[in-house]
Tab-separated table of C-alpha atoms (C1' of nucleotides) in Angstrom:
chain	number	residue	atom	x	y	z
J	1	UNK	CA	136.660	112.476	94.119
J	2	UNK	CA	136.492	113.583	97.694
J	3	UNK	CA	133.426	113.595	99.828
J	4	UNK	CA	132.849	117.385	99.508
J	5	UNK	CA	132.857	116.922	95.820
J	6	UNK	CA	130.848	113.790	95.430
J	7	UNK	CA	127.760	115.558	97.597
J	8	UNK	CA	128.183	118.524	95.574
J	9	UNK	CA	127.736	116.858	92.448
J	10	UNK	CA	125.165	114.722	93.716
J	11	UNK	CA	123.040	117.901	94.460
J	12	UNK	CA	123.569	119.437	91.301
J	13	UNK	CA	121.750	116.505	89.793
J	14	UNK	CA	118.552	118.171	91.621
J	15	UNK	CA	119.185	121.602	91.987
J	16	UNK	CA	121.784	124.160	89.750
J	17	UNK	CA	124.561	125.455	92.427
J	18	UNK	CA	127.277	127.755	92.113
J	19	UNK	CA	130.636	126.701	93.586
J	20	UNK	CA	130.272	129.012	96.329
J	21	UNK	CA	126.778	127.310	97.051
J	22	UNK	CA	128.315	123.870	96.641
J	23	UNK	CA	130.785	124.619	99.299
J	24	UNK	CA	128.412	125.935	101.665
J	25	UNK	CA	125.908	122.741	101.099
J	26	UNK	CA	129.200	120.260	101.658
J	27	UNK	CA	130.214	122.006	104.776
J	28	UNK	CA	126.874	121.199	106.332
J	29	UNK	CA	127.911	117.331	106.537
J	30	UNK	CA	130.165	115.782	108.676
J	31	UNK	CA	132.216	112.576	107.715
J	32	UNK	CA	131.414	109.525	109.875
J	33	UNK	CA	133.206	106.256	109.971
J	34	UNK	CA	131.313	103.336	110.867
J	35	UNK	CA	131.989	99.488	111.357
J	36	UNK	CA	130.171	96.354	109.891
J	37	UNK	CA	127.493	95.687	112.565
J	38	UNK	CA	127.523	99.075	114.259
J	39	UNK	CA	124.274	100.820	114.783
J	40	UNK	CA	123.686	104.235	113.649
J	41	UNK	CA	120.103	104.347	114.654
J	42	UNK	CA	117.975	102.572	117.594
J	43	UNK	CA	114.343	102.540	118.691
J	44	UNK	CA	113.468	104.863	121.308
J	45	UNK	CA	116.160	107.340	120.271
J	46	UNK	CA	115.498	110.147	118.039
J	47	UNK	CA	117.283	110.089	114.773
J	48	UNK	CA	118.920	113.435	114.912
J	49	UNK	CA	120.554	113.028	111.662
J	50	UNK	CA	120.058	111.640	108.295
J	51	UNK	CA	122.892	110.145	106.215
J	52	UNK	CA	124.623	109.711	102.675
J	53	UNK	CA	126.270	106.829	101.729
J	54	UNK	CA	129.987	107.891	100.630
J	55	UNK	CA	131.057	104.034	100.490
J	56	UNK	CA	129.747	100.925	102.074
J	57	UNK	CA	126.238	99.971	102.643
J	58	UNK	CA	123.558	99.933	105.259
J	59	UNK	CA	120.352	98.476	106.368
J	60	UNK	CA	117.256	99.825	108.230
J	61	UNK	CA	114.939	97.607	110.106
J	62	UNK	CA	112.042	96.913	112.395
J	63	UNK	CA	111.615	93.980	115.036
J	64	UNK	CA	107.756	92.405	114.865
J	65	UNK	CA	105.583	91.195	117.739
J	66	UNK	CA	107.275	87.917	117.347
J	67	UNK	CA	110.918	88.784	116.919
J	68	UNK	CA	110.978	88.729	113.226
J	69	UNK	CA	113.034	91.237	111.693
J	70	UNK	CA	111.811	93.397	108.701
J	71	UNK	CA	114.002	95.392	106.393
J	72	UNK	CA	112.607	98.620	105.578
J	73	UNK	CA	115.168	100.152	103.595
J	74	UNK	CA	118.596	99.489	101.762
J	75	UNK	CA	121.272	101.759	101.078
J	76	UNK	CA	124.780	101.789	99.308
J	77	UNK	CA	126.782	104.327	97.544
J	78	UNK	CA	124.834	107.815	97.190
J	79	UNK	CA	121.600	106.641	98.768
J	80	UNK	CA	120.415	108.266	101.849
J	81	UNK	CA	119.289	106.668	105.086
J	82	UNK	CA	117.590	107.323	108.285
J	83	UNK	CA	114.267	106.401	109.859
J	84	UNK	CA	112.526	108.999	108.481
J	85	UNK	CA	109.475	109.120	110.594
J	86	UNK	CA	111.684	110.008	113.534
J	87	UNK	CA	113.918	112.389	111.658
J	88	UNK	CA	111.111	114.154	110.004
J	89	UNK	CA	109.256	114.776	113.140
J	90	UNK	CA	112.045	114.383	115.559
J	91	UNK	CA	110.139	111.769	117.387
J	92	UNK	CA	111.607	108.481	118.991
J	93	UNK	CA	112.567	105.984	116.144
J	94	UNK	CA	111.146	102.483	115.463
J	95	UNK	CA	113.742	101.470	113.781
J	96	UNK	CA	117.245	100.116	113.736
J	97	UNK	CA	119.742	101.305	111.330
J	98	UNK	CA	123.059	99.180	111.063
J	99	UNK	CA	126.213	99.070	108.775
J	100	UNK	CA	126.363	96.137	106.725
J	101	UNK	CA	129.844	96.811	105.999
J	102	UNK	CA	132.414	99.117	106.863
J	103	UNK	CA	131.358	102.345	105.776
J	104	UNK	CA	131.821	105.735	105.124
J	105	UNK	CA	129.146	108.081	106.123
J	106	UNK	CA	128.221	111.945	105.500
J	107	UNK	CA	126.195	113.202	108.335
J	108	UNK	CA	123.454	115.786	108.080
J	109	UNK	CA	122.088	116.522	111.190
J	110	UNK	CA	118.375	117.913	111.684
J	111	UNK	CA	119.837	121.540	112.910
J	112	UNK	CA	122.190	121.912	109.823
J	113	UNK	CA	119.468	120.886	107.600
J	114	UNK	CA	117.244	123.264	108.835
J	115	UNK	CA	119.677	125.929	108.622
J	116	UNK	CA	120.623	125.114	104.991
J	117	UNK	CA	117.001	125.480	104.141
J	118	UNK	CA	116.495	128.792	106.202
J	119	UNK	CA	119.643	130.107	104.286
J	120	UNK	CA	118.797	129.442	100.566
J	121	UNK	CA	115.786	128.782	98.645
J	122	UNK	CA	117.751	126.124	96.437
J	123	UNK	CA	118.589	123.884	99.401
J	124	UNK	CA	114.630	124.214	100.318
J	125	UNK	CA	113.952	122.885	96.790
J	126	UNK	CA	116.794	120.286	97.056
J	127	UNK	CA	115.132	118.699	99.834
J	128	UNK	CA	111.601	119.099	98.418
J	129	UNK	CA	112.743	117.311	95.632
J	130	UNK	CA	114.326	114.387	97.535
J	131	UNK	CA	111.353	114.026	99.837
J	132	UNK	CA	109.227	113.894	96.290
J	133	UNK	CA	111.495	111.257	94.886
J	134	UNK	CA	111.186	109.119	98.294
J	135	UNK	CA	107.278	109.558	97.591
J	136	UNK	CA	107.722	108.227	94.172
J	137	UNK	CA	109.889	105.172	95.072
J	138	UNK	CA	107.950	104.184	97.816
J	139	UNK	CA	104.518	104.475	96.034
J	140	UNK	CA	106.236	102.036	93.046
J	141	UNK	CA	107.255	99.550	96.413
J	142	UNK	CA	103.638	99.466	97.452
J	143	UNK	CA	102.232	99.004	94.350
J	144	UNK	CA	104.470	95.975	93.744
J	145	UNK	CA	103.905	94.497	97.199
J	146	UNK	CA	100.166	94.590	96.367
J	147	UNK	CA	100.034	93.645	92.582
J	148	UNK	CA	103.070	90.998	92.554
J	149	UNK	CA	103.491	87.567	93.716
J	150	UNK	CA	106.877	86.913	95.873
J	151	UNK	CA	108.577	85.390	92.769
J	152	UNK	CA	107.868	88.487	90.540
J	153	UNK	CA	109.154	91.094	93.228
J	154	UNK	CA	112.439	89.140	93.588
J	155	UNK	CA	112.465	89.337	89.330
J	156	UNK	CA	111.995	92.979	89.632
J	157	UNK	CA	114.351	93.626	91.923
J	158	UNK	CA	116.966	91.893	90.901
J	159	UNK	CA	116.391	93.497	87.564
J	160	UNK	CA	116.135	97.172	88.630
J	161	UNK	CA	119.087	96.721	91.450
J	162	UNK	CA	121.237	94.069	90.408
J	163	UNK	CA	124.165	95.413	92.147
J	164	UNK	CA	122.433	94.977	95.630
J	165	UNK	CA	120.993	91.334	95.130
J	166	UNK	CA	124.491	90.060	95.498
J	167	UNK	CA	125.765	92.555	97.803
J	168	UNK	CA	123.371	91.643	100.539
J	169	UNK	CA	123.033	88.511	102.180
J	170	UNK	CA	119.958	86.797	101.130
J	171	UNK	CA	118.033	87.086	104.643
J	172	UNK	CA	118.255	90.873	103.987
J	173	UNK	CA	116.507	90.867	100.267
J	174	UNK	CA	114.210	88.164	101.517
J	175	UNK	CA	112.891	90.424	104.601
J	176	UNK	CA	113.092	93.348	102.095
J	177	UNK	CA	110.745	92.108	99.547
J	178	UNK	CA	108.294	90.625	102.236
J	179	UNK	CA	109.000	86.650	102.248
J	180	UNK	CA	111.163	84.240	104.195
J	181	UNK	CA	114.561	83.247	103.430
J	182	UNK	CA	113.394	79.828	102.768
J	183	UNK	CA	111.460	80.834	100.202
J	184	UNK	CA	113.803	83.089	98.575
J	185	UNK	CA	115.825	80.166	98.388
J	186	UNK	CA	113.459	78.108	96.521
J	187	UNK	CA	112.689	80.944	94.099
J	188	UNK	CA	116.767	81.114	93.205
J	189	UNK	CA	117.332	77.667	92.526
J	190	UNK	CA	114.092	77.288	90.684
J	191	UNK	CA	115.247	79.614	87.946
J	192	UNK	CA	118.335	78.073	87.575
J	193	UNK	CA	117.297	74.253	86.666
J	194	UNK	CA	113.666	74.312	85.642
J	195	UNK	CA	114.624	70.812	83.805
J	196	UNK	CA	117.214	68.415	85.707
C	1	UNK	CA	83.925	128.117	105.272
C	2	UNK	CA	84.472	128.730	101.667
C	3	UNK	CA	86.942	126.714	99.735
C	4	UNK	CA	89.658	129.658	99.709
C	5	UNK	CA	89.482	129.896	103.466
C	6	UNK	CA	89.714	126.168	103.898
C	7	UNK	CA	92.961	125.823	101.782
C	8	UNK	CA	94.493	128.506	103.585
C	9	UNK	CA	93.772	127.111	106.966
C	10	UNK	CA	94.843	123.938	105.977
C	11	UNK	CA	98.064	125.624	104.475
C	12	UNK	CA	98.882	127.562	107.758
C	13	UNK	CA	98.940	124.260	109.760
C	14	UNK	CA	102.357	123.959	107.803
C	15	UNK	CA	103.650	127.225	107.328
C	16	UNK	CA	102.737	130.583	108.872
C	17	UNK	CA	101.176	132.698	105.985
C	18	UNK	CA	100.285	136.656	105.942
C	19	UNK	CA	96.710	137.181	104.677
C	20	UNK	CA	97.849	138.315	101.157
C	21	UNK	CA	100.036	135.121	101.043
C	22	UNK	CA	97.219	132.846	101.978
C	23	UNK	CA	95.248	134.779	99.210
C	24	UNK	CA	97.882	134.344	96.506
C	25	UNK	CA	98.328	130.740	97.717
C	26	UNK	CA	94.594	130.319	97.220
C	27	UNK	CA	94.224	132.026	93.864
C	28	UNK	CA	96.371	129.214	92.408
C	29	UNK	CA	93.798	126.560	92.938
C	30	UNK	CA	90.373	126.151	90.579
C	31	UNK	CA	87.397	124.835	91.795
C	32	UNK	CA	86.445	121.581	89.871
C	33	UNK	CA	83.162	119.630	90.464
C	34	UNK	CA	83.051	115.710	89.574
C	35	UNK	CA	80.192	113.536	89.598
C	36	UNK	CA	80.495	109.777	91.176
C	37	UNK	CA	82.262	107.365	88.950
C	38	UNK	CA	84.040	110.188	87.235
C	39	UNK	CA	87.447	109.927	86.482
C	40	UNK	CA	90.036	112.553	87.061
C	41	UNK	CA	93.093	110.586	85.687
C	42	UNK	CA	93.594	107.909	83.526
C	43	UNK	CA	96.500	105.492	82.647
C	44	UNK	CA	98.558	106.891	79.419
C	45	UNK	CA	97.582	110.574	80.343
C	46	UNK	CA	99.954	112.560	82.245
C	47	UNK	CA	98.689	114.041	85.506
C	48	UNK	CA	98.552	117.845	84.777
C	49	UNK	CA	97.323	118.398	88.340
C	50	UNK	CA	97.215	117.432	92.038
C	51	UNK	CA	93.680	117.552	93.919
C	52	UNK	CA	92.387	118.518	97.346
C	53	UNK	CA	89.234	117.670	98.442
C	54	UNK	CA	87.115	119.937	99.524
C	55	UNK	CA	83.765	117.775	99.636
C	56	UNK	CA	83.468	113.909	98.824
C	57	UNK	CA	85.950	111.223	98.325
C	58	UNK	CA	88.247	109.582	95.659
C	59	UNK	CA	90.069	106.521	95.159
C	60	UNK	CA	93.560	105.740	93.044
C	61	UNK	CA	93.604	102.518	91.872
C	62	UNK	CA	95.828	100.386	89.443
C	63	UNK	CA	94.567	97.259	87.428
C	64	UNK	CA	96.990	94.261	87.602
C	65	UNK	CA	97.808	91.599	84.896
C	66	UNK	CA	94.662	89.437	85.610
C	67	UNK	CA	92.296	92.493	85.788
C	68	UNK	CA	92.548	92.768	89.647
C	69	UNK	CA	91.836	95.951	91.180
C	70	UNK	CA	94.276	97.273	93.568
C	71	UNK	CA	93.738	100.767	95.927
C	72	UNK	CA	96.717	102.638	96.108
C	73	UNK	CA	95.403	105.917	97.738
C	74	UNK	CA	92.215	106.855	99.111
C	75	UNK	CA	90.611	110.404	99.753
C	76	UNK	CA	88.079	112.502	101.832
C	77	UNK	CA	87.914	116.072	102.869
C	78	UNK	CA	91.174	117.418	103.459
C	79	UNK	CA	93.625	114.908	101.763
C	80	UNK	CA	95.207	115.076	98.283
C	81	UNK	CA	95.004	113.075	95.602
C	82	UNK	CA	96.740	112.239	92.313
C	83	UNK	CA	99.201	110.032	90.607
C	84	UNK	CA	102.198	111.487	92.253
C	85	UNK	CA	104.701	109.329	89.863
C	86	UNK	CA	103.154	110.704	86.947
C	87	UNK	CA	102.797	114.291	88.842
C	88	UNK	CA	106.123	115.009	89.713
C	89	UNK	CA	107.971	113.583	86.946
C	90	UNK	CA	105.219	114.789	84.287
C	91	UNK	CA	105.151	111.026	82.670
C	92	UNK	CA	102.365	109.152	81.652
C	93	UNK	CA	100.066	108.051	84.639
C	94	UNK	CA	99.691	104.559	85.685
C	95	UNK	CA	96.813	104.578	87.730
C	96	UNK	CA	92.899	105.460	87.523
C	97	UNK	CA	91.379	108.138	90.156
C	98	UNK	CA	87.898	107.995	90.397
C	99	UNK	CA	85.223	109.845	92.296
C	100	UNK	CA	83.588	107.376	94.898
C	101	UNK	CA	80.825	109.974	95.669
C	102	UNK	CA	79.906	113.460	93.737
C	103	UNK	CA	82.680	115.737	95.044
C	104	UNK	CA	84.053	119.039	94.980
C	105	UNK	CA	87.823	119.452	94.449
C	106	UNK	CA	90.372	122.003	94.535
C	107	UNK	CA	92.469	121.506	91.611
C	108	UNK	CA	96.010	122.707	91.378
C	109	UNK	CA	98.051	122.211	87.798
C	110	UNK	CA	101.945	121.296	87.802
C	111	UNK	CA	102.401	125.007	86.289
C	112	UNK	CA	100.782	126.746	89.104
C	113	UNK	CA	102.433	124.868	91.866
C	114	UNK	CA	105.819	125.504	89.819
C	115	UNK	CA	104.821	129.320	90.068
C	116	UNK	CA	103.862	129.137	93.740
C	117	UNK	CA	107.125	127.785	94.801
C	118	UNK	CA	108.957	130.572	92.338
C	119	UNK	CA	107.229	133.026	93.977
C	120	UNK	CA	107.872	132.519	97.808
C	121	UNK	CA	110.120	130.737	99.583
C	122	UNK	CA	107.219	129.689	102.061
C	123	UNK	CA	105.134	127.553	99.649
C	124	UNK	CA	108.214	125.879	98.731
C	125	UNK	CA	108.439	124.820	102.426
C	126	UNK	CA	104.743	123.983	102.034
C	127	UNK	CA	105.413	121.245	99.531
C	128	UNK	CA	108.374	120.171	101.007
C	129	UNK	CA	106.476	119.650	104.254
C	130	UNK	CA	103.551	117.888	102.211
C	131	UNK	CA	105.856	115.309	100.661
C	132	UNK	CA	108.040	114.641	103.628
C	133	UNK	CA	104.467	113.672	105.365
C	134	UNK	CA	103.520	111.396	102.517
C	135	UNK	CA	107.038	109.850	102.803
C	136	UNK	CA	106.027	109.298	106.525
C	137	UNK	CA	102.738	108.062	105.958
C	138	UNK	CA	104.036	105.520	103.030
C	139	UNK	CA	106.498	104.281	105.297
C	140	UNK	CA	104.013	103.419	107.999
C	141	UNK	CA	102.033	101.623	105.400
C	142	UNK	CA	104.936	99.416	104.220
C	143	UNK	CA	105.812	98.772	107.708
C	144	UNK	CA	102.445	97.713	108.459
C	145	UNK	CA	102.257	95.359	105.349
C	146	UNK	CA	105.613	93.582	106.154
C	147	UNK	CA	104.912	92.983	109.957
C	148	UNK	CA	101.142	92.554	109.993
C	149	UNK	CA	98.607	90.072	109.097
C	150	UNK	CA	95.306	91.073	107.275
C	151	UNK	CA	93.536	90.797	110.397
C	152	UNK	CA	95.816	93.205	111.871
C	153	UNK	CA	96.082	95.678	109.191
C	154	UNK	CA	92.319	96.156	109.045
C	155	UNK	CA	91.923	96.689	112.784
C	156	UNK	CA	94.608	99.422	112.588
C	157	UNK	CA	92.930	100.672	109.802
C	158	UNK	CA	89.577	100.937	111.653
C	159	UNK	CA	91.188	102.222	114.406
C	160	UNK	CA	93.232	105.252	112.771
C	161	UNK	CA	90.677	105.991	110.060
C	162	UNK	CA	87.170	104.980	111.366
C	163	UNK	CA	85.512	107.478	109.210
C	164	UNK	CA	86.837	105.780	105.932
C	165	UNK	CA	86.129	102.420	107.222
C	166	UNK	CA	82.481	102.950	106.801
C	167	UNK	CA	82.412	105.370	104.096
C	168	UNK	CA	84.085	103.384	101.161
C	169	UNK	CA	82.564	99.832	100.165
C	170	UNK	CA	84.127	97.047	101.395
C	171	UNK	CA	85.625	96.006	98.195
C	172	UNK	CA	87.756	99.003	98.198
C	173	UNK	CA	88.884	98.586	101.682
C	174	UNK	CA	90.192	95.354	100.963
C	175	UNK	CA	92.091	96.137	97.979
C	176	UNK	CA	93.705	99.036	100.039
C	177	UNK	CA	94.720	96.708	103.033
C	178	UNK	CA	95.887	93.953	100.408
C	179	UNK	CA	93.310	91.181	100.738
C	180	UNK	CA	89.947	89.923	99.091
C	181	UNK	CA	86.636	91.310	99.504
C	182	UNK	CA	85.749	87.778	100.617
C	183	UNK	CA	88.712	87.695	103.250
C	184	UNK	CA	87.538	90.999	104.730
C	185	UNK	CA	83.845	90.003	105.130
C	186	UNK	CA	85.136	86.919	107.005
C	187	UNK	CA	87.200	89.016	109.369
C	188	UNK	CA	84.478	91.609	109.850
C	189	UNK	CA	81.920	88.987	110.705
C	190	UNK	CA	84.081	86.928	112.931
C	191	UNK	CA	84.644	90.253	115.068
C	192	UNK	CA	81.035	90.916	115.634
C	193	UNK	CA	80.072	87.051	117.272
C	194	UNK	CA	82.948	84.927	118.303
C	195	UNK	CA	80.205	83.179	120.514
C	196	UNK	CA	76.454	82.618	119.241
X	1	DC	C1'	55.703	96.123	92.272
X	2	DT	C1'	59.081	94.472	89.514
X	3	DT	C1'	63.608	94.801	87.492
X	4	DC	C1'	67.932	94.832	87.819
X	5	DA	C1'	72.715	96.081	89.179
X	6	DG	C1'	76.714	96.784	92.574
X	7	DG	C1'	77.623	95.288	96.801
X	8	DA	C1'	78.266	91.784	100.700
X	9	DA	C1'	77.815	87.109	102.986
X	10	DT	C1'	78.882	82.164	103.126
X	11	DG	C1'	81.234	77.638	102.097
X	12	DA	C1'	83.876	74.220	99.811
X	13	DA	C1'	88.279	73.493	97.571
X	14	DG	C1'	93.353	74.921	96.190
X	15	DT	C1'	97.578	77.487	96.622
X	16	DA	C1'	101.455	80.981	97.549
X	17	DG	C1'	104.116	80.873	101.196
X	18	DA	C1'	105.296	80.468	106.333
X	19	DT	C1'	107.027	77.140	109.797
X	20	DT	C1'	110.278	73.842	111.489
X	21	DA	C1'	113.795	70.831	111.494
X	22	DG	C1'	117.798	69.239	109.317
X	23	DG	C1'	122.424	69.629	107.833
X	24	DA	C1'	126.414	71.881	104.775
X	25	DA	C1'	129.610	75.206	103.665
X	26	DA	C1'	131.537	80.095	103.879
X	27	DA	C1'	133.737	83.409	106.630
X	28	DG	C1'	135.372	85.540	110.730
X	29	DA	C1'	137.935	85.535	115.004
X	30	DA	C1'	141.699	83.131	117.548
F	1	DT	C1'	145.092	75.854	111.798
F	2	DT	C1'	140.593	75.089	114.583
F	3	DC	C1'	136.620	76.962	116.406
F	4	DT	C1'	132.321	79.641	116.214
F	5	DT	C1'	129.381	82.321	113.652
F	6	DT	C1'	126.682	83.304	110.019
F	7	DT	C1'	124.732	82.340	105.735
F	8	DC	C1'	122.412	78.675	102.706
F	9	DC	C1'	119.881	74.785	101.166
F	10	DT	C1'	116.472	71.067	101.212
F	11	DA	C1'	112.132	69.103	102.445
F	12	DA	C1'	108.113	67.949	104.948
F	13	DT	C1'	104.208	69.812	106.796
F	14	DC	C1'	100.868	73.588	107.752
F	15	DT	C1'	98.266	77.849	107.473
F	16	DA	C1'	96.816	82.182	106.569
F	17	DC	C1'	94.549	83.708	102.326
F	18	DT	C1'	92.684	82.993	97.516
F	19	DT	C1'	89.679	81.396	94.170
F	20	DC	C1'	85.072	80.019	92.521
F	21	DA	C1'	80.206	79.569	92.775
F	22	DT	C1'	75.766	80.343	95.032
F	23	DT	C1'	72.843	83.274	97.417
F	24	DC	C1'	71.078	87.359	99.568
F	25	DC	C1'	70.559	92.209	100.498
F	26	DT	C1'	69.523	97.097	98.757
F	27	DG	C1'	68.363	100.989	96.322
F	28	DA	C1'	67.347	103.073	92.156
F	29	DA	C1'	64.977	102.956	87.425
F	30	DG	C1'	61.473	101.423	84.647
DNA sequence: CTTCAGGAATGAAGTAGATTAGGAAAAGAA
DNA sequence: TTCTTTTCCTAATCTACTTCATTCCTGAAG
């Protein structure tokens, strides 16, 4: 399947599109290849685009006061990524977004997105649904961080996203779940051998 | 200002509306009076509506395994509240939403909202922007919970929402910020008298 | 003027998880 | 291959925060 087909299929999961509308939608995107460790968003620069992952994986993170790194979002195939606070309000970013592997992205600029939304009610609906899904996803993450222990959060994560749990290095998972890599290591090894 | 004017003014902060459109928008809402300690959403029931607070205050929370209560969202005048996971997908709720004071709400049912969005592109845009703002808000909360200590989270909260900090009882603030009421008490009193 | 309930303060003891410091093993790069 | 960098593990100590138990405070209801 080519990139255009992928994004059209994806969009059709949320809104019905005619073939013509599908093409129009896909035409707003631009392919972008990035290499491992390449940044696509950096603090102080405004995020001009959001990205749909066709292939590969990325990670969004912030650096805390004492230089500690906290993963805000992960993305693999068919996920979106950006610094949304920056993208939505077109203000300077606070986050880094970096490629974890050589990746192929579909870039959508803020301008192109605006144009799409103006052109067709269906596209506006699509982005509304996308945002609502993010709200639901983030709310689940907030509930998890309030109600569960480090171990429970990890178990839940592995259960829901087994593909990610072994695709990303451990320090990334740990900082996504809000714990240190050492502690995650302990959890992982405890699970294997409760008895010698 | 009457409720209709309030909601129209509010909507106009996000999208321009003619007088006629404003009236049409406001007509989708229904006034609802609730008394302190009254529930408007309960687990296992589907949240059929979202609520705009005209007057008063509410609190959304979940009950954890060991009966501990975790505040997910707070709402005062001009804020929205619901169990969004339930509302958006029209699935059974996990949360309680309860009035903290006698309140006056503007209720918008899922059906009415759908109708609005179908009727006019502007209304669809409005709800898209509302969802995007929630995403940005929640992302900030996630970053705060990952990067800051209990004390820092409290200071930030007081700074950004001073009105809320003293309107809600301490145990509500504590459970919203992810700490115990005892610990928040300690933080508060430490700040006042670093020296006798 | 009591009584009672919801909320806040305080202190002692316990624990989940962080920090620090060691080194081993994969994985790239040359 | 060898060198370097990145990732992972183990274990001891440390601390931010919880838990538990008790007392105090305030306002509303009888």
